[in-house]
Amino acid sequence: MTRYEAVIGLEIHIQLNTRTKIFCGCLADSWGAPPNTNICPVCCGLPGVLPVLNRSAVEKAILLGAALGATVADESFFDRKNYFYPDLPKGYQITQYDRAVVQGGRFDVPMPDGRIVSASITKAHLEEDAGKTRNDALRGVRQIDMNRCGVPLIELVTGPDLRSAEEAAQFLVRMRQLLRWLDLSEANLERGHLRCDANISIREAGATVLNPKTEIKNVNSIEAVRNAIDAEIARQIGEVEAGRRVSAWTLDWDDETQTLRKMRSKETEADYRYFRDPDLLSAQLTPEWKQAVLAALPELPLARRARFMADHGLSAYDAEILTEERALSDYYEAAVTAYAGSPKAVANWMMNDILRVLNESGGSAAELTFTPAHLAETIKLVEAGTINRATGTALIAKVIATGSSPAEIIAAEGLAQISGDDALLALAQTVLEENPQQIKAYQKKPALLKWFVGQAMRKSQGKANAQVLEQVFLKILPPTEA
Ligand code: ZN
Ligand code: MN
């Protein structure tokens, strides 16, 4: 039996998180807004109006281009893509055909098995989104919501470099991480901020030919990308093994039934009659402008992950978690700087305490009022023996609730650890006096030492130093018979 490999390229539409739309001043984000409330004559395509390019959308494209190691054009043009559809009020979409802002580049995708898949980027261009139609079955009419008309998109096109559904899924996971990291998009697939089309063909493993491909549209989650591509690869292999040719179809993924449906035979580009939009000047991306934008380009997630492992000595697992989101990563770095000790100590507190607090609150590390400085202070207080580890953890909630610093709370609530020999001795003696039976039991069973320490800890409301207590008990308890 022949072994096949899949050849997959992705086209991803990314909704940018600019405040306003790409060619007018309407709000770009209409999530939850009633239909047709964020619209104006420009985005509704009324006659006689002129589009004005949103600088912020171009700047986000520049950042993405730089992150992908792409060529960012010096001059970029806008074109009209002509087609008729009810959700496209002008009868054409303003997009970029041959002079995209971003050309070329690569995106490295680490796979769960440790491989790095390096996918080429063909181009990434700016364009406007179309509206939404919906059927009102009750009244038997079709309705159009134009809120989404003119929302800025980047369409990113990869080369045919991915070889499996898993590689495509991981590409999306890492692209989503990058887009959020650079604050280009909310990148929420379920809300349509990332819409992925996949071009798929198969060939005999190791061959270099490209066979006719199909395009899957309408995949709205990472899981759907994985399932739809796997289903299509299996379908194509079935066709070829049955001696049939794969035709260049456009397919629709139905997530509910987990099946592909043929939408239409693929249209060719000529159908769109692209031409330059005469209403828009070309965008001049001067070196000064690009430089100013790129000053805001942060260290990228994979580079930061590698640095956390090499310079901070973190495990691959910890480094991955601590670079999943930029805010968390920045928090950790700030705490490491404030603490000025071993980064691994900070990483432990991050993994055990800070992540738990964030999971419970559902908030972002950027908004946490227990600041990196508070964390550094707390770790130092534990290391100095002023408080024990459990009190340190309890401090986090108290700082958040009161707004006071860890040191202030320790002073106000008397949380400092009891380490003084006299205080611990008195505490231990009280425990012995109250439990004569246990002393006898201890003489036959030395493991009961822990029980005495536990009693004393409870009496001190968790403030005693358990290690020192153990030594104190050993001194005052009678010798064991063992
Ligand atoms: Zn508008
Ligand atoms: Mn497009």
PDB file of C-alpha atoms in Angstrom, residues 165-166 168-170 172-173 176 189-190 219-231 253 255 258:
ATOM      1  CA  ALA A 165      -3.579  18.170  11.010  1.00  0.00           C
ATOM      2  CA  GLU A 166      -1.554  18.320  14.234  1.00  0.00           C
ATOM      3  CA  ALA A 168      -1.777  22.906  11.422  1.00  0.00           C
ATOM      4  CA  ALA A 169      -3.393  22.918  14.865  1.00  0.00           C
ATOM      5  CA  GLN A 170      -0.100  23.758  16.600  1.00  0.00           C
ATOM      6  CA  LEU A 172      -2.754  28.102  15.116  1.00  0.00           C
ATOM      7  CA  VAL A 173      -2.002  27.666  18.827  1.00  0.00           C
ATOM      8  CA  ARG A 176      -2.785  32.879  18.655  1.00  0.00           C
ATOM      9  CA  LEU A 189     -11.411  31.682  17.618  1.00  0.00           C
ATOM     10  CA  GLU A 190     -14.886  31.173  19.017  1.00  0.00           C
ATOM     11  CA  VAL A 219     -13.358  26.029  10.959  1.00  0.00           C
ATOM     12  CA  ASN A 220     -13.806  27.902  14.223  1.00  0.00           C
ATOM     13  CA  SER A 221     -11.730  26.140  16.850  1.00  0.00           C
ATOM     14  CA  ILE A 222      -8.368  24.414  17.154  1.00  0.00           C
ATOM     15  CA  GLU A 223     -10.225  21.121  17.613  1.00  0.00           C
ATOM     16  CA  ALA A 224     -12.251  21.723  14.443  1.00  0.00           C
ATOM     17  CA  VAL A 225      -9.069  22.438  12.460  1.00  0.00           C
ATOM     18  CA  ARG A 226      -7.618  19.135  13.626  1.00  0.00           C
ATOM     19  CA  ASN A 227     -10.791  17.126  12.907  1.00  0.00           C
ATOM     20  CA  ALA A 228     -11.630  18.762   9.572  1.00  0.00           C
ATOM     21  CA  ILE A 229      -8.130  18.326   8.150  1.00  0.00           C
ATOM     22  CA  ASP A 230      -7.891  14.715   9.320  1.00  0.00           C
ATOM     23  CA  ALA A 231     -11.281  13.980   7.728  1.00  0.00           C
ATOM     24  CA  TRP A 253     -16.851  21.884   7.812  1.00  0.00           C
ATOM     25  CA  ASP A 255     -18.713  20.972  13.456  1.00  0.00           C
ATOM     26  CA  GLN A 258     -18.178  16.411  12.107  1.00  0.00           C
TER      27      GLN A 258
END
